[in-house]
Amino acid sequence: MPGTPPTRFVYLGPEGTFAEQALRTVPAAEHGTRTPARSVGEALESVRSGDADAALVPLENSIGGAVGVTLDELAEGEPLVITREVILPVEFVLGARQGTSLTAIRSVAAHPQASTQCRGWLRTYLPDAVVVDVLSNGAAAAGAAGGEYDSAICAPIGAARHRLTVLADKIADHADAVTRFALLSRPGPPPPPTGDDVTSLAVYIAHDRVGALLSVLMELAVRGVNLTRIESRPTGEALGRYVFFLDCTGHVADVRLGEALRGLRRVCADVRFLGSYPRHRWADGAAERPVPAPAGLSDADYADAAAWLARLRAGELS
């Protein structure tokens, strides 16, 4: 039924990863089922097939950039929409079996992205240890718990899940690193506007038109719609053919953004709507302050102009 809260959740597994930690910040997920998937594609296909109501997958990392496989999945296949974003601080820990000391560690299991983000700490505190690449942070924790490796770089939830002793916490070289996750569902009415929303799009430009990308940007700029992110991915059709992923401030129900979407529809080869959803808010209620629209381009200005035009059409010139 439309509007029914999701109860069956799937996330990029395995258990004990940042994705599970992020999903558990979604209130409905705490009361529903949470099933790990082996890949982003598998997670999203579970939603498309109806086996799950929503999937939580990584979208981008402040250090590693966009997660290409997620963007590719959003651009292809049956449409899905983002209903919520979760931004999670990436706080890696070094976990080991009880009784293991830091000086005794000779091997460290880690996902390649995790070991890259902790390179400086490893160089300083474990210069002689061998870093072994594994498929996920959860697999690293499981390997250390099973005795396959002396230790693991993993998420705090992974260390707790596998009963590892935390020998060092917050070992990432960039203390302020975060990962942005997206909760995706089958198409339906978007969450109501909150006044602080994000709209995501996948835009295919007309390749036989000079200045096609500039035309896309102008449709947003002339209406005072702030573009917060743009990312390109190859379409696979031919060299030089790209789809552009855009994040904009505003909601599809807003007059300004609605006019911008109509404009994009006119000038683009195709536009895929990926959802309008509330901007992430931290536990203390804080959120990044939206960039205000220029004078004459606020929602109130658009409403006033629309009312004025309606009066003109009705023959009211006062």
CSV table of C-alpha atoms in Angstrom, one decimal:
chain,number,residue,atom,x,y,z
A,1,MET,CA,0.0,0.0,0.0
A,2,PRO,CA,1.3,3.5,-0.8
A,3,GLY,CA,2.6,5.2,2.3
A,4,THR,CA,3.1,2.0,4.2
A,5,PRO,CA,6.4,2.2,6.1
A,6,PRO,CA,9.0,-0.4,4.9
A,7,THR,CA,9.6,-3.4,7.2
A,8,ARG,CA,11.9,-5.5,5.1
A,9,PHE,CA,15.3,-4.0,4.7
A,10,VAL,CA,18.4,-5.2,2.8
A,11,TYR,CA,21.9,-3.6,3.0
A,12,LEU,CA,25.3,-4.1,1.5
A,13,GLY,CA,26.8,-6.8,3.7
A,14,PRO,CA,28.2,-8.7,5.3
A,15,GLU,CA,27.1,-8.1,8.9
A,16,GLY,CA,29.3,-5.8,11.0
A,17,THR,CA,30.0,-3.2,8.4
A,18,PHE,CA,29.4,0.5,8.2
A,19,ALA,CA,26.3,-0.1,6.0
A,20,GLU,CA,24.7,-2.1,8.8
A,21,GLN,CA,25.7,0.6,11.3
A,22,ALA,CA,24.1,3.3,9.0
A,23,LEU,CA,20.9,1.3,8.5
A,24,ARG,CA,20.4,1.0,12.2
A,25,THR,CA,20.1,4.7,12.4
A,26,VAL,CA,16.8,4.4,10.4
A,27,PRO,CA,14.1,4.0,13.1
A,28,ALA,CA,11.9,1.7,10.9
A,29,ALA,CA,14.9,-0.6,10.3
A,30,GLU,CA,15.3,-1.2,14.0
A,31,HIS,CA,11.8,-2.7,14.1
A,32,GLY,CA,12.0,-4.5,10.8
A,33,THR,CA,14.1,-7.3,9.3
A,34,ARG,CA,17.7,-6.4,8.2
A,35,THR,CA,19.2,-8.8,5.6
A,36,PRO,CA,22.8,-8.4,4.3
A,37,ALA,CA,23.4,-8.7,0.5
A,38,ARG,CA,26.6,-9.8,-1.2
A,39,SER,CA,26.7,-6.8,-3.6
A,40,VAL,CA,25.1,-3.4,-4.3
A,41,GLY,CA,23.4,-5.0,-7.4
A,42,GLU,CA,22.0,-7.9,-5.3
A,43,ALA,CA,20.6,-5.4,-2.7
A,44,LEU,CA,18.9,-3.3,-5.3
A,45,GLU,CA,17.5,-6.3,-7.2
A,46,SER,CA,15.9,-7.5,-4.0
A,47,VAL,CA,13.9,-4.2,-3.9
A,48,ARG,CA,13.1,-4.3,-7.6
A,49,SER,CA,11.8,-7.9,-7.4
A,50,GLY,CA,9.7,-7.2,-4.3
A,51,ASP,CA,11.7,-9.4,-1.9
A,52,ALA,CA,12.6,-6.3,0.1
A,53,ASP,CA,10.9,-3.0,0.7
A,54,ALA,CA,14.1,-0.8,0.9
A,55,ALA,CA,17.9,-1.2,0.4
A,56,LEU,CA,20.6,0.9,2.0
A,57,VAL,CA,23.8,1.2,-0.1
A,58,PRO,CA,26.8,3.5,-0.1
A,59,LEU,CA,26.6,6.5,-2.5
A,60,GLU,CA,29.9,8.4,-1.8
A,61,ASN,CA,32.8,8.8,0.6
A,62,SER,CA,34.4,12.0,1.5
A,63,ILE,CA,37.9,10.5,0.8
A,64,GLY,CA,37.3,7.9,-1.9
A,65,GLY,CA,34.6,9.8,-3.8
A,66,ALA,CA,31.6,8.3,-5.5
A,67,VAL,CA,30.7,4.6,-5.4
A,68,GLY,CA,30.6,3.9,-9.1
A,69,VAL,CA,28.7,0.6,-8.9
A,70,THR,CA,25.8,2.3,-7.1
A,71,LEU,CA,25.6,5.2,-9.6
A,72,ASP,CA,25.6,2.6,-12.5
A,73,GLU,CA,22.8,0.7,-10.8
A,74,LEU,CA,20.7,3.9,-10.4
A,75,ALA,CA,21.2,4.8,-14.1
A,76,GLU,CA,20.2,1.4,-15.4
A,77,GLY,CA,17.5,-1.1,-14.9
A,78,GLU,CA,14.0,-0.6,-13.4
A,79,PRO,CA,13.9,2.8,-11.6
A,80,LEU,CA,14.4,3.1,-7.9
A,81,VAL,CA,14.1,6.3,-5.8
A,82,ILE,CA,16.1,7.6,-2.8
A,83,THR,CA,13.8,8.2,0.2
A,84,ARG,CA,16.4,9.0,2.8
A,85,GLU,CA,20.1,9.8,3.0
A,86,VAL,CA,22.3,8.7,6.0
A,87,ILE,CA,25.8,10.3,6.5
A,88,LEU,CA,27.9,8.2,8.8
A,89,PRO,CA,31.3,9.2,10.3
A,90,VAL,CA,33.9,6.6,9.2
A,91,GLU,CA,35.7,5.7,12.4
A,92,PHE,CA,37.9,2.7,12.0
A,93,VAL,CA,39.2,0.6,14.9
A,94,LEU,CA,41.9,-2.0,15.2
A,95,GLY,CA,40.4,-5.1,16.8
A,96,ALA,CA,42.0,-8.4,17.9
A,97,ARG,CA,41.2,-11.4,20.0
A,98,GLN,CA,41.2,-11.0,23.7
A,99,GLY,CA,44.7,-11.1,25.2
A,100,THR,CA,46.5,-9.9,22.0
A,101,SER,CA,48.8,-7.0,22.5
A,102,LEU,CA,49.7,-4.4,19.9
A,103,THR,CA,53.4,-5.5,19.9
A,104,ALA,CA,52.4,-9.1,19.0
A,105,ILE,CA,50.5,-8.2,15.8
A,106,ARG,CA,52.1,-9.5,12.6
A,107,SER,CA,49.1,-9.5,10.3
A,108,VAL,CA,46.2,-7.0,9.8
A,109,ALA,CA,43.1,-7.9,7.8
A,110,ALA,CA,41.5,-4.9,6.0
A,111,HIS,CA,39.4,-3.9,3.1
A,112,PRO,CA,41.7,-2.0,0.7
A,113,GLN,CA,39.8,1.2,1.2
A,114,ALA,CA,40.1,0.8,4.9
A,115,SER,CA,43.8,0.2,4.9
A,116,THR,CA,44.3,3.1,2.5
A,117,GLN,CA,42.4,5.4,4.9
A,118,CYS,CA,44.6,4.2,7.8
A,119,ARG,CA,47.9,4.1,6.0
A,120,GLY,CA,49.5,6.7,8.2
A,121,TRP,CA,48.5,5.0,11.4
A,122,LEU,CA,49.7,1.7,10.2
A,123,ARG,CA,53.1,3.2,9.2
A,124,THR,CA,53.5,4.7,12.6
A,125,TYR,CA,52.3,1.9,14.9
A,126,LEU,CA,52.5,-1.3,12.9
A,127,PRO,CA,55.3,-0.7,10.4
A,128,ASP,CA,56.3,-4.4,10.2
A,129,ALA,CA,52.8,-5.9,10.0
A,130,VAL,CA,51.5,-7.5,6.8
A,131,VAL,CA,48.3,-6.0,5.6
A,132,VAL,CA,46.0,-8.6,4.0
A,133,ASP,CA,43.3,-7.5,1.7
A,134,VAL,CA,39.8,-8.9,2.4
A,135,LEU,CA,36.4,-8.3,0.8
A,136,SER,CA,34.8,-6.2,3.5
A,137,ASN,CA,35.3,-4.7,7.0
A,138,GLY,CA,33.0,-7.4,8.3
A,139,ALA,CA,35.1,-10.2,6.8
A,140,ALA,CA,38.2,-8.6,8.3
A,141,ALA,CA,36.6,-8.7,11.8
A,142,ALA,CA,35.5,-12.3,11.3
A,143,GLY,CA,38.9,-13.4,10.1
A,144,ALA,CA,40.6,-11.9,13.2
A,145,ALA,CA,38.0,-13.5,15.5
A,146,GLY,CA,38.6,-16.9,13.9
A,147,GLY,CA,42.4,-16.6,14.3
A,148,GLU,CA,43.1,-16.4,10.6
A,149,TYR,CA,44.7,-13.0,11.2
A,150,ASP,CA,46.2,-11.3,14.3
A,151,SER,CA,44.0,-8.2,14.0
A,152,ALA,CA,41.5,-6.4,11.8
A,153,ILE,CA,40.8,-2.9,10.7
A,154,CYS,CA,37.0,-2.7,11.0
A,155,ALA,CA,33.9,-0.7,12.0
A,156,PRO,CA,33.1,-0.5,15.7
A,157,ILE,CA,30.0,-2.5,15.1
A,158,GLY,CA,32.1,-5.3,13.6
A,159,ALA,CA,34.5,-5.4,16.5
A,160,ALA,CA,31.5,-5.7,18.9
A,161,ARG,CA,29.7,-8.3,16.7
A,162,HIS,CA,32.8,-10.6,16.7
A,163,ARG,CA,33.8,-9.9,20.3
A,164,LEU,CA,37.1,-8.3,19.4
A,165,THR,CA,39.1,-6.2,21.9
A,166,VAL,CA,39.6,-2.7,20.5
A,167,LEU,CA,43.4,-2.1,20.7
A,168,ALA,CA,43.1,1.4,19.1
A,169,ASP,CA,40.1,3.5,18.0
A,170,LYS,CA,39.7,6.3,15.5
A,171,ILE,CA,42.8,5.2,13.5
A,172,ALA,CA,41.8,6.8,10.2
A,173,ASP,CA,44.2,9.4,8.9
A,174,HIS,CA,41.3,11.8,8.2
A,175,ALA,CA,39.3,12.1,11.4
A,176,ASP,CA,36.4,13.9,9.7
A,177,ALA,CA,35.8,11.3,6.9
A,178,VAL,CA,32.2,10.3,6.3
A,179,THR,CA,30.3,8.0,4.0
A,180,ARG,CA,26.9,8.9,2.5
A,181,PHE,CA,24.4,6.1,2.2
A,182,ALA,CA,21.1,6.1,0.2
A,183,LEU,CA,18.0,4.3,1.2
A,184,LEU,CA,16.2,3.2,-2.0
A,185,SER,CA,12.7,2.0,-2.6
A,186,ARG,CA,10.4,1.3,-5.6
A,187,PRO,CA,8.9,4.4,-7.1
A,188,GLY,CA,6.1,6.1,-5.2
A,189,PRO,CA,5.1,9.5,-3.9
A,190,PRO,CA,8.2,11.2,-2.4
A,191,PRO,CA,8.4,12.1,1.3
A,192,PRO,CA,6.6,15.5,1.8
A,193,PRO,CA,8.8,18.6,1.6
A,194,THR,CA,10.5,19.7,4.8
A,195,GLY,CA,12.0,23.0,3.6
A,196,ASP,CA,15.5,21.4,3.7
A,197,ASP,CA,15.5,18.8,1.0
A,198,VAL,CA,17.7,17.3,-1.7
A,199,THR,CA,16.6,16.2,-5.2
A,200,SER,CA,18.8,13.7,-7.1
A,201,LEU,CA,18.8,13.3,-10.9
A,202,ALA,CA,20.5,11.3,-13.6
A,203,VAL,CA,20.8,13.5,-16.7
A,204,TYR,CA,21.6,12.4,-20.2
A,205,ILE,CA,22.7,15.3,-22.4
A,206,ALA,CA,22.2,15.6,-26.1
A,207,HIS,CA,25.6,14.8,-27.6
A,208,ASP,CA,24.9,16.4,-31.0
A,209,ARG,CA,24.2,19.8,-29.4
A,210,VAL,CA,26.9,22.4,-28.7
A,211,GLY,CA,26.9,23.6,-25.1
A,212,ALA,CA,24.5,20.8,-23.9
A,213,LEU,CA,26.0,20.5,-20.4
A,214,LEU,CA,25.9,24.3,-20.0
A,215,SER,CA,22.3,24.3,-20.9
A,216,VAL,CA,21.6,21.8,-18.1
A,217,LEU,CA,23.4,24.0,-15.6
A,218,MET,CA,21.7,27.1,-16.8
A,219,GLU,CA,18.2,25.6,-16.3
A,220,LEU,CA,19.1,25.3,-12.6
A,221,ALA,CA,21.1,28.5,-12.2
A,222,VAL,CA,18.5,30.9,-13.7
A,223,ARG,CA,15.9,29.6,-11.2
A,224,GLY,CA,18.3,29.9,-8.2
A,225,VAL,CA,18.5,26.1,-7.7
A,226,ASN,CA,21.7,25.3,-5.9
A,227,LEU,CA,23.7,22.4,-7.4
A,228,THR,CA,25.5,20.7,-4.6
A,229,ARG,CA,27.0,17.8,-6.5
A,230,ILE,CA,27.7,16.7,-10.1
A,231,GLU,CA,29.3,13.4,-11.0
A,232,SER,CA,29.8,11.8,-14.4
A,233,ARG,CA,29.8,8.1,-15.4
A,234,PRO,CA,30.3,6.5,-18.8
A,235,THR,CA,27.1,5.2,-20.3
A,236,GLY,CA,28.8,2.3,-22.0
A,237,GLU,CA,27.4,3.3,-25.4
A,238,ALA,CA,30.6,4.8,-26.8
A,239,LEU,CA,33.7,6.6,-25.7
A,240,GLY,CA,32.8,10.1,-24.5
A,241,ARG,CA,29.2,9.3,-23.7
A,242,TYR,CA,28.3,10.1,-20.1
A,243,VAL,CA,25.4,10.3,-17.7
A,244,PHE,CA,25.6,13.2,-15.2
A,245,PHE,CA,24.4,12.7,-11.6
A,246,LEU,CA,23.1,15.9,-10.0
A,247,ASP,CA,22.2,16.7,-6.4
A,248,CYS,CA,20.2,19.9,-6.0
A,249,THR,CA,18.7,21.7,-3.1
A,250,GLY,CA,14.9,21.6,-3.1
A,251,HIS,CA,12.0,19.3,-3.5
A,252,VAL,CA,10.1,18.1,-6.6
A,253,ALA,CA,7.0,19.8,-5.1
A,254,ASP,CA,8.7,23.2,-5.0
A,255,VAL,CA,7.8,25.6,-7.8
A,256,ARG,CA,11.3,26.6,-8.6
A,257,LEU,CA,12.6,23.1,-8.8
A,258,GLY,CA,9.5,22.0,-10.7
A,259,GLU,CA,10.2,24.6,-13.4
A,260,ALA,CA,13.8,23.5,-13.5
A,261,LEU,CA,12.8,19.9,-14.1
A,262,ARG,CA,10.5,21.0,-16.9
A,263,GLY,CA,13.4,22.9,-18.4
A,264,LEU,CA,15.7,19.9,-18.1
A,265,ARG,CA,13.1,17.7,-19.8
A,266,ARG,CA,13.1,20.1,-22.8
A,267,VAL,CA,16.9,20.3,-23.3
A,268,CYS,CA,18.1,16.8,-22.3
A,269,ALA,CA,18.1,13.6,-24.1
A,270,ASP,CA,16.7,12.0,-21.0
A,271,VAL,CA,16.2,12.8,-17.3
A,272,ARG,CA,15.8,10.1,-14.6
A,273,PHE,CA,14.3,11.3,-11.3
A,274,LEU,CA,16.2,9.6,-8.4
A,275,GLY,CA,14.1,11.1,-5.6
A,276,SER,CA,13.4,14.1,-3.3
A,277,TYR,CA,14.2,13.4,0.3
A,278,PRO,CA,15.2,15.3,3.5
A,279,ARG,CA,18.8,16.4,4.0
A,280,HIS,CA,20.6,14.4,6.6
A,281,ARG,CA,20.5,15.8,10.1
A,282,TRP,CA,22.9,14.8,12.8
A,283,ALA,CA,21.9,13.5,16.2
A,284,ASP,CA,22.2,17.1,17.6
A,285,GLY,CA,19.7,18.3,15.0
A,286,ALA,CA,22.4,20.2,13.0
A,287,ALA,CA,22.4,20.3,9.2
A,288,GLU,CA,24.4,22.1,6.6
A,289,ARG,CA,22.7,25.4,6.0
A,290,PRO,CA,21.2,25.6,2.5
A,291,VAL,CA,22.5,28.3,0.2
A,292,PRO,CA,19.8,31.0,-0.1
A,293,ALA,CA,18.4,31.8,-3.5
A,294,PRO,CA,19.4,35.1,-5.1
A,295,ALA,CA,17.1,38.0,-4.9
A,296,GLY,CA,14.1,37.5,-7.1
A,297,LEU,CA,14.5,33.7,-7.2
A,298,SER,CA,13.1,32.5,-3.9
A,299,ASP,CA,10.0,30.3,-3.6
A,300,ALA,CA,8.1,33.4,-2.4
A,301,ASP,CA,9.2,35.4,-5.5
A,302,TYR,CA,8.0,32.6,-7.8
A,303,ALA,CA,4.7,32.3,-6.0
A,304,ASP,CA,4.2,36.1,-6.3
A,305,ALA,CA,5.1,36.0,-10.0
A,306,ALA,CA,2.7,33.1,-10.6
A,307,ALA,CA,-0.1,35.0,-8.9
A,308,TRP,CA,0.6,38.1,-10.8
A,309,LEU,CA,0.5,36.3,-14.1
A,310,ALA,CA,-2.8,34.6,-13.1
A,311,ARG,CA,-4.3,38.0,-12.5
A,312,LEU,CA,-3.2,39.3,-15.9
A,313,ARG,CA,-4.8,36.3,-17.6
A,314,ALA,CA,-8.0,37.0,-15.8
A,315,GLY,CA,-8.0,40.6,-17.0
A,316,GLU,CA,-7.0,42.1,-13.6
A,317,LEU,CA,-4.4,44.8,-14.2
A,318,SER,CA,-4.3,46.4,-10.8
